Short mmCIF file of C-alpha atoms in Angstrom, two decimals:
data_model
loop_
_atom_site.label_atom_id
_atom_site.label_comp_id
_atom_site.label_asym_id
_atom_site.label_seq_id
_atom_site.Cartn_x
_atom_site.Cartn_y
_atom_site.Cartn_z
CA MET A 1 119.66 9.35 -96.57
CA ASN A 2 118.34 6.20 -95.04
CA ILE A 3 115.04 6.66 -93.22
CA PRO A 4 114.40 4.17 -90.44
CA ASP A 5 111.06 2.36 -90.54
CA SER A 6 110.45 3.18 -86.89
CA ILE A 7 109.60 6.83 -87.51
CA LEU A 8 106.89 5.94 -90.06
CA SER A 9 103.31 5.08 -89.16
CA PRO A 10 102.04 1.74 -90.53
CA ALA A 11 99.99 3.57 -93.17
CA GLU A 12 102.99 5.64 -94.29
CA ARG A 13 105.14 2.54 -94.49
CA VAL A 14 102.55 0.77 -96.63
CA GLU A 15 102.14 3.85 -98.82
CA LEU A 16 105.87 4.02 -99.60
CA ARG A 17 106.09 0.29 -100.27
CA LEU A 18 103.08 0.49 -102.57
CA ARG A 19 104.78 3.29 -104.51
CA LYS A 20 107.81 1.09 -104.92
CA LEU A 21 105.67 -1.88 -105.97
CA PHE A 22 103.76 0.16 -108.55
CA ALA A 23 106.90 1.84 -109.92
CA GLU A 24 108.71 -1.49 -110.30
CA SER A 25 105.70 -2.86 -112.19
CA GLY A 26 106.00 -0.06 -114.75
CA TYR A 27 103.26 2.26 -113.53
CA ARG A 28 103.93 5.96 -114.14
CA ARG A 29 103.05 8.35 -111.31
CA TYR A 30 100.09 10.66 -111.79
CA ARG A 31 99.43 13.89 -109.87
CA MET A 32 96.06 15.57 -110.00
CA ALA A 33 94.70 19.02 -109.27
CA ARG A 34 93.20 19.55 -105.86
CA PHE A 35 89.93 20.95 -107.19
CA GLU A 36 87.81 20.26 -110.24
CA PRO A 37 84.60 21.95 -111.44
CA TYR A 38 81.61 20.36 -109.71
CA ASP A 39 79.86 19.64 -113.05
CA PHE A 40 82.50 17.10 -113.93
CA TYR A 41 81.70 14.96 -110.90
CA SER A 42 77.97 15.54 -110.74
CA ALA A 43 77.62 13.86 -114.14
CA HIS A 44 79.10 10.67 -112.71
CA MET A 45 77.49 10.34 -109.30
CA GLY A 46 76.60 6.71 -110.01
CA PHE A 47 80.29 5.91 -110.16
CA LEU A 48 81.23 7.92 -107.09
CA GLY A 49 78.28 6.79 -105.00
CA GLY A 50 78.65 9.39 -102.28
CA ARG A 51 78.36 13.09 -101.65
CA ILE A 52 80.91 15.65 -102.76
CA LEU A 53 82.40 18.53 -100.81
CA THR A 54 81.77 21.70 -102.82
CA PHE A 55 82.74 25.36 -102.51
CA THR A 56 82.60 28.48 -104.65
CA ASP A 57 85.78 29.50 -106.44
CA THR A 58 86.96 33.15 -106.54
CA ASP A 59 85.31 33.58 -109.95
CA GLY A 60 81.96 32.23 -108.74
CA ARG A 61 82.24 28.76 -110.25
CA LEU A 62 81.07 25.83 -108.14
CA MET A 63 84.09 23.66 -107.45
CA ALA A 64 84.56 20.28 -105.79
CA LEU A 65 87.34 18.98 -103.60
CA LYS A 66 88.43 15.87 -105.49
CA PRO A 67 86.26 12.92 -104.40
CA ASP A 68 88.05 10.41 -106.60
CA VAL A 69 91.16 9.98 -108.74
CA THR A 70 89.99 7.45 -111.33
CA LEU A 71 87.61 9.88 -113.04
CA SER A 72 90.39 12.44 -113.58
CA ILE A 73 92.83 9.87 -114.91
CA ILE A 74 90.29 8.63 -117.40
CA LYS A 75 89.31 12.14 -118.41
CA ASN A 76 92.95 12.82 -119.30
CA TYR A 77 93.41 9.52 -121.11
CA ARG A 78 94.40 10.10 -124.73
CA GLY A 79 94.22 6.52 -125.98
CA GLY A 80 96.90 3.88 -126.37
CA GLU A 81 98.34 1.74 -123.62
CA GLU A 82 98.75 3.54 -120.32
CA LYS A 83 99.77 2.42 -116.85
CA VAL A 84 99.45 5.03 -114.11
CA SER A 85 99.65 4.98 -110.33
CA TYR A 86 98.75 7.56 -107.70
CA THR A 87 98.72 8.31 -104.00
CA GLU A 88 96.25 11.08 -103.22
CA LYS A 89 93.92 12.39 -100.56
CA VAL A 90 90.28 12.47 -101.64
CA TYR A 91 87.16 13.86 -99.94
CA ARG A 92 83.72 12.31 -99.74
CA ASP A 93 81.21 11.01 -97.23
CA ILE A 94 81.61 7.41 -96.23
CA GLY A 95 79.65 4.83 -94.33
CA SER A 96 76.44 5.37 -92.45
CA SER A 97 77.76 8.30 -90.39
CA GLY A 98 77.26 10.64 -93.36
CA GLU A 99 80.25 12.78 -92.37
CA PHE A 100 82.74 14.04 -94.92
CA CYS A 101 86.13 12.42 -94.59
CA GLU A 102 89.61 12.86 -95.95
CA ILE A 103 90.59 9.50 -97.39
CA SER A 104 94.14 8.54 -98.37
CA GLU A 105 94.15 6.38 -101.46
CA ALA A 106 96.93 4.70 -103.38
CA GLY A 107 96.09 2.94 -106.58
CA ILE A 108 96.74 2.05 -110.17
CA GLU A 109 94.85 2.22 -113.44
CA ARG A 110 95.68 0.24 -116.52
CA LEU A 111 94.11 1.72 -119.66
CA GLY A 112 93.94 0.39 -123.21
CA THR A 113 93.67 -3.31 -123.98
CA VAL A 114 92.22 -5.25 -121.08
CA ASP A 115 92.84 -8.89 -121.91
CA ALA A 116 93.22 -11.87 -119.59
CA GLU A 117 96.92 -11.06 -119.11
CA ALA A 118 96.11 -7.49 -118.03
CA GLN A 119 93.45 -8.70 -115.60
CA ARG A 120 95.82 -11.26 -114.12
CA GLU A 121 98.52 -8.62 -113.70
CA VAL A 122 96.20 -6.16 -111.93
CA LEU A 123 94.82 -8.89 -109.67
CA ALA A 124 98.36 -10.01 -108.85
CA LEU A 125 99.24 -6.40 -107.93
CA ALA A 126 96.13 -6.18 -105.76
CA LYS A 127 97.21 -9.36 -104.02
CA ALA A 128 100.78 -8.03 -103.60
CA SER A 129 99.36 -4.79 -102.16
CA LEU A 130 97.33 -6.77 -99.63
CA GLU A 131 100.45 -8.76 -98.76
CA LEU A 132 102.20 -5.48 -97.91
CA ILE A 133 99.41 -4.57 -95.49
CA SER A 134 98.97 -7.91 -93.77
CA PRO A 135 100.19 -11.46 -94.38
CA ASP A 136 96.66 -12.56 -93.45
CA HIS A 137 94.35 -11.29 -96.19
CA ILE A 138 91.54 -12.23 -98.54
CA LEU A 139 90.89 -11.19 -102.12
CA ASP A 140 87.32 -11.59 -103.38
CA VAL A 141 86.32 -11.52 -107.03
CA ALA A 142 83.07 -11.39 -109.01
CA HIS A 143 82.05 -10.70 -112.59
CA ILE A 144 79.53 -8.01 -113.55
CA GLY A 145 78.91 -9.67 -116.93
CA TYR A 146 77.58 -12.75 -115.17
CA VAL A 147 75.02 -10.69 -113.29
CA ALA A 148 74.13 -8.69 -116.42
CA GLY A 149 73.51 -11.97 -118.25
CA LEU A 150 71.34 -13.26 -115.43
CA LEU A 151 69.34 -10.02 -115.37
CA LYS A 152 68.46 -10.60 -119.05
CA GLU A 153 66.96 -13.99 -118.15
CA THR A 154 64.99 -12.48 -115.26
CA LYS A 155 61.47 -11.49 -116.23
CA ALA A 156 60.65 -8.86 -113.64
CA LYS A 157 60.01 -5.14 -113.23
CA SER A 158 63.06 -2.93 -112.90
CA ALA A 159 62.24 -2.25 -109.25
CA VAL A 160 62.39 -6.00 -108.57
CA LYS A 161 65.69 -6.25 -110.44
CA ALA A 162 67.14 -3.44 -108.35
CA GLU A 163 65.90 -5.27 -105.25
CA LEU A 164 67.59 -8.49 -106.44
CA LEU A 165 70.94 -6.73 -106.74
CA LYS A 166 70.51 -5.33 -103.24
CA LEU A 167 69.68 -8.79 -101.88
CA VAL A 168 72.78 -10.31 -103.50
CA LYS A 169 74.90 -7.51 -102.01
CA THR A 170 73.61 -8.35 -98.53
CA LYS A 171 73.69 -12.17 -99.02
CA ASN A 172 69.99 -12.29 -98.24
CA VAL A 173 69.06 -15.69 -99.70
CA GLY A 174 65.68 -15.76 -97.96
CA GLY A 175 64.86 -12.37 -99.44
CA VAL A 176 65.54 -13.64 -102.96
CA ARG A 177 63.35 -16.69 -102.37
CA SER A 178 60.48 -14.56 -101.11
CA LEU A 179 60.35 -12.56 -104.37
CA GLY A 180 58.71 -15.58 -106.02
CA LEU A 181 60.59 -15.55 -109.35
CA ASP A 182 60.61 -18.45 -111.85
CA ALA A 183 62.11 -21.42 -110.01
CA GLY A 184 65.01 -21.80 -112.45
CA VAL A 185 66.06 -18.15 -112.40
CA SER A 186 65.39 -17.80 -108.68
CA SER A 187 67.69 -20.70 -107.80
CA VAL A 188 70.57 -19.05 -109.68
CA TRP A 189 69.99 -15.77 -107.83
CA GLU A 190 69.83 -17.64 -104.53
CA SER A 191 73.12 -19.42 -105.28
CA LEU A 192 74.70 -16.13 -106.31
CA ALA A 193 73.70 -14.59 -102.99
CA GLU A 194 74.95 -17.58 -101.01
CA LEU A 195 78.12 -18.45 -102.94
CA TYR A 196 81.38 -17.91 -101.10
CA GLY A 197 84.62 -19.82 -101.48
CA PRO A 198 87.82 -20.38 -103.46
CA ALA A 199 87.48 -19.55 -107.16
CA GLU A 200 89.13 -22.84 -108.13
CA SER A 201 86.33 -24.86 -106.54
CA LEU A 202 83.43 -22.58 -107.54
CA SER A 203 84.31 -21.92 -111.21
CA GLN A 204 82.61 -25.12 -112.31
CA SER A 205 79.36 -24.32 -110.46
CA LEU A 206 79.30 -20.85 -112.00
CA ALA A 207 79.71 -22.39 -115.45
CA ASP A 208 77.01 -24.98 -114.72
CA MET A 209 74.55 -22.35 -113.47
CA SER A 210 74.89 -20.26 -116.64
CA LEU A 211 71.61 -19.68 -118.46
CA ASN A 212 72.99 -18.01 -121.58
CA GLY A 213 76.15 -17.34 -123.55
CA GLU A 214 76.88 -14.09 -121.76
CA MET A 215 76.93 -15.84 -118.40
CA SER A 216 79.09 -18.72 -119.67
CA ALA A 217 81.57 -16.28 -121.20
CA ALA A 218 81.74 -14.32 -117.94
CA ALA A 219 82.21 -17.50 -115.90
CA ALA A 220 85.01 -18.62 -118.23
CA GLU A 221 86.73 -15.23 -118.09
CA LEU A 222 86.51 -15.18 -114.30
CA ALA A 223 87.88 -18.72 -114.03
CA GLY A 224 90.82 -17.73 -116.23
CA VAL A 225 92.06 -14.90 -114.03
CA SER A 226 90.93 -15.56 -110.48
CA ALA A 227 93.37 -18.17 -109.16
CA GLY A 228 94.01 -17.72 -105.44
CA ALA A 229 90.96 -15.50 -104.90
CA ASN A 230 87.52 -16.17 -103.44
CA VAL A 231 84.32 -15.77 -105.42
CA ASP A 232 81.79 -13.48 -103.75
CA PHE A 233 79.03 -11.76 -105.71
CA SER A 234 78.11 -9.48 -102.80
CA ILE A 235 80.88 -7.13 -103.99
CA ILE A 236 79.16 -6.21 -107.28
CA ARG A 237 79.02 -2.48 -108.10
CA ASP A 238 77.22 0.02 -110.31
CA MET A 239 76.58 -1.77 -113.60
CA ASN A 240 76.58 1.37 -115.75
CA TYR A 241 80.28 1.83 -115.14
CA TYR A 242 81.67 -1.57 -114.23
CA ASN A 243 81.42 -4.32 -116.78
CA GLY A 244 83.75 -7.25 -116.15
CA LEU A 245 85.88 -8.36 -113.28
CA VAL A 246 85.37 -6.64 -109.91
CA PHE A 247 87.32 -7.37 -106.74
CA LYS A 248 87.79 -6.35 -103.12
CA GLY A 249 90.52 -7.11 -100.63
CA TYR A 250 90.24 -7.50 -96.88
CA VAL A 251 92.54 -7.74 -93.87
CA PRO A 252 91.42 -8.73 -90.35
CA GLY A 253 90.47 -5.86 -88.06
CA ALA A 254 89.42 -3.35 -90.72
CA SER A 255 85.65 -2.86 -90.79
CA GLY A 256 85.47 -2.74 -94.59
CA ALA A 257 87.48 -3.49 -97.71
CA VAL A 258 91.04 -2.08 -97.87
CA VAL A 259 91.41 -2.77 -101.59
CA SER A 260 88.66 -2.13 -104.09
CA GLY A 261 88.80 -2.32 -107.85
CA GLY A 262 87.48 -3.62 -111.10
CA ARG A 263 87.06 -3.17 -114.78
CA TYR A 264 85.16 -0.10 -115.90
CA ASP A 265 85.12 0.22 -119.65
CA GLY A 266 81.73 1.89 -119.18
CA LEU A 267 83.33 4.84 -117.42
CA VAL A 268 85.84 5.36 -120.24
CA LYS A 269 82.99 5.33 -122.72
CA SER A 270 80.87 7.75 -120.71
CA LEU A 271 83.81 10.17 -120.64
CA GLY A 272 84.09 9.95 -124.42
CA GLY A 273 87.17 7.73 -124.56
CA LYS A 274 87.85 4.46 -126.30
CA GLY A 275 89.30 1.28 -124.88
CA GLY A 276 89.19 -0.62 -121.64
CA ALA A 277 90.20 0.27 -118.11
CA ILE A 278 90.96 -1.74 -115.02
CA GLY A 279 92.42 -0.66 -111.73
CA PHE A 280 92.10 -0.55 -107.98
CA ALA A 281 92.56 1.67 -104.97
CA VAL A 282 94.06 0.87 -101.58
CA TYR A 283 92.44 2.70 -98.65
CA LEU A 284 95.41 3.63 -96.52
CA ASP A 285 93.37 4.98 -93.59
CA SER A 286 91.93 1.57 -92.85
CA ILE A 287 95.42 0.28 -92.14
CA ASN A 288 95.84 0.30 -88.39
CA GLY A 289 98.75 -0.19 -86.04
CA GLU A 290 98.46 -3.94 -85.61
CA GLU A 291 99.30 -4.81 -89.18
CA ALA A 292 102.40 -4.32 -91.36
CA MET B 1 85.61 -17.16 -81.04
CA ILE B 2 82.65 -15.34 -82.59
CA ASN B 3 81.28 -12.16 -81.02
CA VAL B 4 77.49 -12.04 -80.99
CA ALA B 5 75.57 -8.82 -80.30
CA LEU B 6 72.15 -9.51 -78.80
CA PRO B 7 69.39 -6.94 -78.35
CA LYS B 8 68.52 -6.31 -74.72
CA GLY B 9 64.97 -7.21 -73.76
CA ARG B 10 62.35 -9.72 -74.85
CA LEU B 11 63.62 -10.22 -78.40
CA GLY B 12 67.15 -10.86 -77.14
CA SER B 13 65.97 -13.48 -74.67
CA SER B 14 64.04 -15.42 -77.30
CA ALA B 15 66.94 -15.05 -79.73
CA TYR B 16 69.30 -16.48 -77.15
CA LYS B 17 67.02 -19.54 -76.82
CA LEU B 18 67.90 -20.33 -80.47
CA PHE B 19 71.57 -20.35 -79.53
CA GLU B 20 70.92 -22.96 -76.86
CA LYS B 21 70.73 -25.43 -79.76
CA LEU B 22 74.45 -24.80 -80.21
CA GLY B 23 75.16 -25.94 -76.69
CA CYS B 24 74.97 -22.60 -74.91
CA GLY B 25 73.81 -22.79 -71.29
CA PRO B 26 70.73 -20.95 -70.00
CA ILE B 27 70.93 -17.20 -69.37
CA GLU B 28 71.94 -16.12 -65.88
CA GLU B 29 68.94 -14.44 -64.31
CA ASN B 30 69.20 -11.16 -62.41
CA THR B 31 72.65 -10.23 -63.62
CA ARG B 32 73.86 -6.91 -64.87
CA LYS B 33 76.77 -8.40 -66.74
CA LEU B 34 76.76 -7.06 -70.31
CA LYS B 35 79.12 -9.69 -71.68
CA PHE B 36 79.42 -13.45 -71.19
CA ILE B 37 81.34 -16.23 -72.91
CA GLU B 38 80.12 -19.69 -73.88
CA GLU B 39 83.50 -21.37 -74.25
CA SER B 40 82.20 -24.76 -75.48
CA ALA B 41 80.16 -23.22 -78.31
CA GLY B 42 82.96 -20.82 -79.25
CA LEU B 43 80.65 -17.84 -78.80
CA SER B 44 80.98 -14.62 -76.87
CA PHE B 45 77.74 -12.72 -76.28
CA PHE B 46 77.04 -9.16 -75.30
CA TRP B 47 73.85 -7.21 -74.77
CA VAL B 48 73.30 -3.85 -76.44
CA LYS B 49 70.35 -1.55 -77.02
CA PRO B 50 68.31 -3.14 -79.84
CA SER B 51 68.75 -0.15 -82.12
CA ASP B 52 72.55 -0.36 -81.72
CA VAL B 53 73.01 -3.98 -82.84
CA ALA B 54 73.31 -3.06 -86.52
CA ILE B 55 76.05 -0.50 -85.89
CA TYR B 56 78.07 -2.87 -83.67
CA VAL B 57 77.99 -5.42 -86.48
CA GLU B 58 78.64 -2.93 -89.28
CA ARG B 59 81.75 -1.62 -87.52
CA GLY B 60 82.98 -5.11 -86.69
CA ALA B 61 82.80 -4.84 -82.87
CA ALA B 62 80.48 -7.83 -83.22
CA ASP B 63 80.94 -10.50 -85.90
CA VAL B 64 77.24 -11.33 -85.97
CA GLY B 65 74.13 -9.97 -84.31
CA VAL B 66 70.41 -10.43 -83.93
CA CYS B 67 68.54 -7.43 -85.15
CA GLY B 68 64.97 -6.52 -86.10
CA LYS B 69 64.33 -5.79 -89.78
CA ASP B 70 63.00 -2.38 -88.65
CA ILE B 71 66.43 -1.45 -87.29
CA LEU B 72 68.13 -2.67 -90.48
CA LEU B 73 65.80 -0.62 -92.67
CA GLU B 74 66.08 2.45 -90.49
CA SER B 75 69.86 2.42 -90.09
CA GLY B 76 70.68 1.26 -93.62
CA ALA B 77 73.61 -0.59 -92.04
CA ASP B 78 76.06 -2.16 -94.47
CA VAL B 79 75.92 -5.77 -93.22
CA PHE B 80 75.10 -9.22 -94.55
CA GLU B 81 71.58 -10.35 -93.78
CA LEU B 82 72.07 -14.09 -93.47
CA LEU B 83 68.89 -15.45 -92.02
CA ASP B 84 65.30 -14.64 -91.13
CA LEU B 85 65.04 -16.02 -87.59
CA GLY B 86 61.24 -15.91 -87.66
CA ILE B 87 61.01 -14.46 -84.16
CA GLY B 88 59.92 -11.00 -83.04
CA ARG B 89 57.19 -11.03 -85.66
CA CYS B 90 55.31 -7.73 -86.05
CA ARG B 91 54.28 -5.16 -88.65
CA MET B 92 55.45 -1.64 -89.44
CA CYS B 93 52.22 0.30 -89.93
CA VAL B 94 50.79 3.69 -90.56
CA ALA B 95 48.26 4.24 -87.79
CA GLY B 96 45.78 7.00 -87.04
CA TYR B 97 42.09 7.70 -86.63
CA GLU B 98 39.99 5.38 -88.76
CA GLY B 99 37.81 7.04 -91.37
CA ARG B 100 39.42 10.45 -91.08
CA THR B 101 40.45 12.18 -94.32
CA TYR B 102 43.48 14.39 -94.49
CA ASP B 103 44.00 17.64 -96.34
CA MET B 104 46.04 16.72 -99.44
CA GLU B 105 47.00 20.40 -99.86
CA ARG B 106 49.47 20.36 -97.02
CA PRO B 107 52.15 17.85 -96.04
CA LEU B 108 50.95 14.98 -93.88
CA ARG B 109 52.37 15.26 -90.36
CA VAL B 110 53.93 11.92 -89.42
CA ALA B 111 55.21 11.16 -85.93
CA THR B 112 57.63 8.24 -85.75
CA LYS B 113 60.69 6.66 -84.22
CA PHE B 114 61.65 5.57 -87.76
CA PRO B 115 62.10 8.71 -89.90
CA ASN B 116 63.98 6.93 -92.71
CA ILE B 117 61.38 4.19 -93.09
CA ALA B 118 58.58 6.77 -93.05
CA ARG B 119 60.36 8.98 -95.58
CA SER B 120 61.00 6.17 -98.05
CA TYR B 121 57.45 4.80 -97.68
CA TYR B 122 55.81 8.15 -98.42
CA SER B 123 58.26 9.12 -101.14
CA GLY B 124 57.27 5.85 -102.85
CA LYS B 125 53.69 7.19 -102.75
CA SER B 126 54.79 10.69 -103.83
CA ARG B 127 53.20 12.21 -100.73
CA ASP B 128 54.87 15.18 -99.02
CA ILE B 129 55.26 14.63 -95.31
CA ASP B 130 56.42 16.55 -92.29
CA ILE B 131 58.36 14.15 -90.07
CA ILE B 132 58.15 14.55 -86.32
CA LYS B 133 60.86 12.38 -84.73
CA LEU B 134 59.81 11.06 -81.33
CA ASN B 135 61.55 8.61 -79.03
CA GLY B 136 58.62 6.93 -77.34
CA SER B 137 54.85 6.96 -76.69
CA ILE B 138 54.32 7.62 -80.39
CA GLU B 139 50.59 6.85 -80.04
CA LEU B 140 50.16 10.04 -78.06
CA ALA B 141 51.08 12.28 -81.01
CA PRO B 142 47.76 12.08 -82.94
CA VAL B 143 45.80 12.14 -79.68
CA MET B 144 47.43 15.43 -78.69
CA GLY B 145 47.17 16.82 -82.22
CA LEU B 146 50.93 16.79 -82.70
CA SER B 147 50.64 14.70 -85.86
CA ASP B 148 48.03 13.38 -88.30
CA VAL B 149 49.31 9.81 -88.32
CA ILE B 150 52.14 7.72 -86.88
CA VAL B 151 54.47 5.17 -88.43
CA ASP B 152 55.26 2.57 -85.81
CA ILE B 153 55.56 -1.10 -84.96
CA VAL B 154 52.29 -2.88 -84.35
CA GLU B 155 52.22 -6.22 -82.57
CA SER B 156 48.75 -6.87 -81.20
CA GLY B 157 47.34 -3.41 -81.84
CA ALA B 158 46.18 -3.17 -78.20
CA THR B 159 48.00 0.10 -77.44
CA LEU B 160 46.55 1.66 -80.58
CA ARG B 161 43.00 0.54 -79.72
CA GLU B 162 43.23 1.80 -76.16
CA ASN B 163 44.10 5.23 -77.51
CA GLY B 164 41.31 5.21 -80.08
CA LEU B 165 43.64 4.61 -83.04
CA ALA B 166 43.81 1.85 -85.63
CA PRO B 167 46.36 0.53 -88.13
CA LEU B 168 45.57 2.15 -91.52
CA GLU B 169 48.24 0.83 -93.91
CA GLU B 170 50.93 -1.80 -93.64
CA VAL B 171 54.42 -0.54 -94.53
CA CYS B 172 56.20 -3.88 -94.20
CA ARG B 173 56.45 -7.02 -92.13
CA ILE B 174 59.17 -7.26 -89.52
CA THR B 175 61.05 -10.23 -88.11
CA ALA B 176 64.41 -10.60 -86.41
CA ARG B 177 67.39 -11.30 -88.67
CA LEU B 178 70.81 -12.80 -88.18
CA VAL B 179 73.25 -10.23 -89.54
CA ALA B 180 77.02 -10.50 -90.05
CA ASN B 181 79.88 -8.10 -90.46
CA LYS B 182 81.16 -8.22 -94.04
CA VAL B 183 84.81 -8.70 -93.11
CA SER B 184 84.15 -11.20 -90.31
CA TYR B 185 82.01 -13.21 -92.70
CA LYS B 186 85.07 -13.75 -94.87
CA PHE B 187 87.70 -14.40 -92.20
CA LYS B 188 85.46 -16.53 -90.00
CA ASN B 189 83.48 -18.03 -92.85
CA VAL B 190 83.45 -21.64 -91.62
CA GLU B 191 82.31 -20.71 -88.11
CA ILE B 192 79.68 -18.23 -89.28
CA LYS B 193 78.29 -20.66 -91.87
CA ARG B 194 78.06 -23.36 -89.20
CA LEU B 195 76.30 -20.95 -86.87
CA THR B 196 73.85 -19.91 -89.60
CA GLU B 197 72.99 -23.50 -90.49
CA ALA B 198 72.44 -24.41 -86.86
CA LEU B 199 69.96 -21.55 -86.45
CA ILE B 200 67.84 -22.38 -89.53
#
């Protein structure tokens, strides 16, 4: 049976094309249970970064409506090289409204060896996913290792360090300056907050600003995989879970990112697994009628 | 074209003066128009309630906006904070009766328009509080015995003095900020950067 495009909503159309894209790239489909015990999620709130919808199961256990797919995939990861994709509905509170929402997500996870080739492949898929949503799109990249390296050079209390991360996330250059850090370190933080532009033209500045080996290595790794993307450190995420490349994709008209992903070896480790993990999710609800 | 959300009132008027540097004409007096376009500067302005600027920008209805730091702190809006405009200078303070001591055994009753700011300030001091959310005439609350103290914006302190109150602690300093929507910042990067540099 041939289904005409006209009866599908833009989000449904994108969802089906994403499934095709992921399948053709060798990603196996993954289905997850609707509920999981609450304990499983509560241990990883830093990764989820939102509230969870809970209820009591018939046997009295506290359960959660799935807030996320990545955690479950990694929990079930048995080692080796794995490529999985999913399209699921998840439930959590989003944005400043604080209301619980049903969110449609499609995404992939690549588990095992995360080398430059793997990172390039996942970024290329993120770019191809954006292309399916809108021909006009932007992919932003950053590297958590670069920030981790810079934090080591920053002599300040942990509250100040947390504040620095918040200032970089809001591109508040003046705020960084007013903290009164060492001039050398402060200028790197200020640049990190301000920096925005094509990776090709900013790679050299990132390398030049490096204060230690960790930062240089991160800058080199980022330069090696980020062709065609923009560098923007405001997209950095929880550093306990994410460790290397992070990225977000945008299309005009959506009020936030439609693609969000990164490398989270830290999450695999915290769930008792071994190896690396990189992946992304596409937020299908933010795709509106004008695109696709 | 860049959409700019301006706060209605005094702050908005002085913020708009900064935009005149970009070639925007003077504001029309005595008009009720909520939206006007400055074609030559590539800017489209609209007036909203000051406390709504952050949400207009967060949701992308405005690309950029002028917004007090108090509103940003209170709303926790997910926006880029590009520039301290240095206008609308004031302080967020705890105010009350000078020299009065409060029973530490019970939660401190705090009347405020800014419950989130008050909550985070007192939780930083590990002090239990009972928040009384009011929408105006906050100074009246301690006078009428509704609250022990207030958390509010203090400019000259005249209103406090006239009601027998005084600023007791400073929570933070407030100025107006230029904020930008995170997606607009990326798609209209050149225009927004130019705008930011012109306002410095």
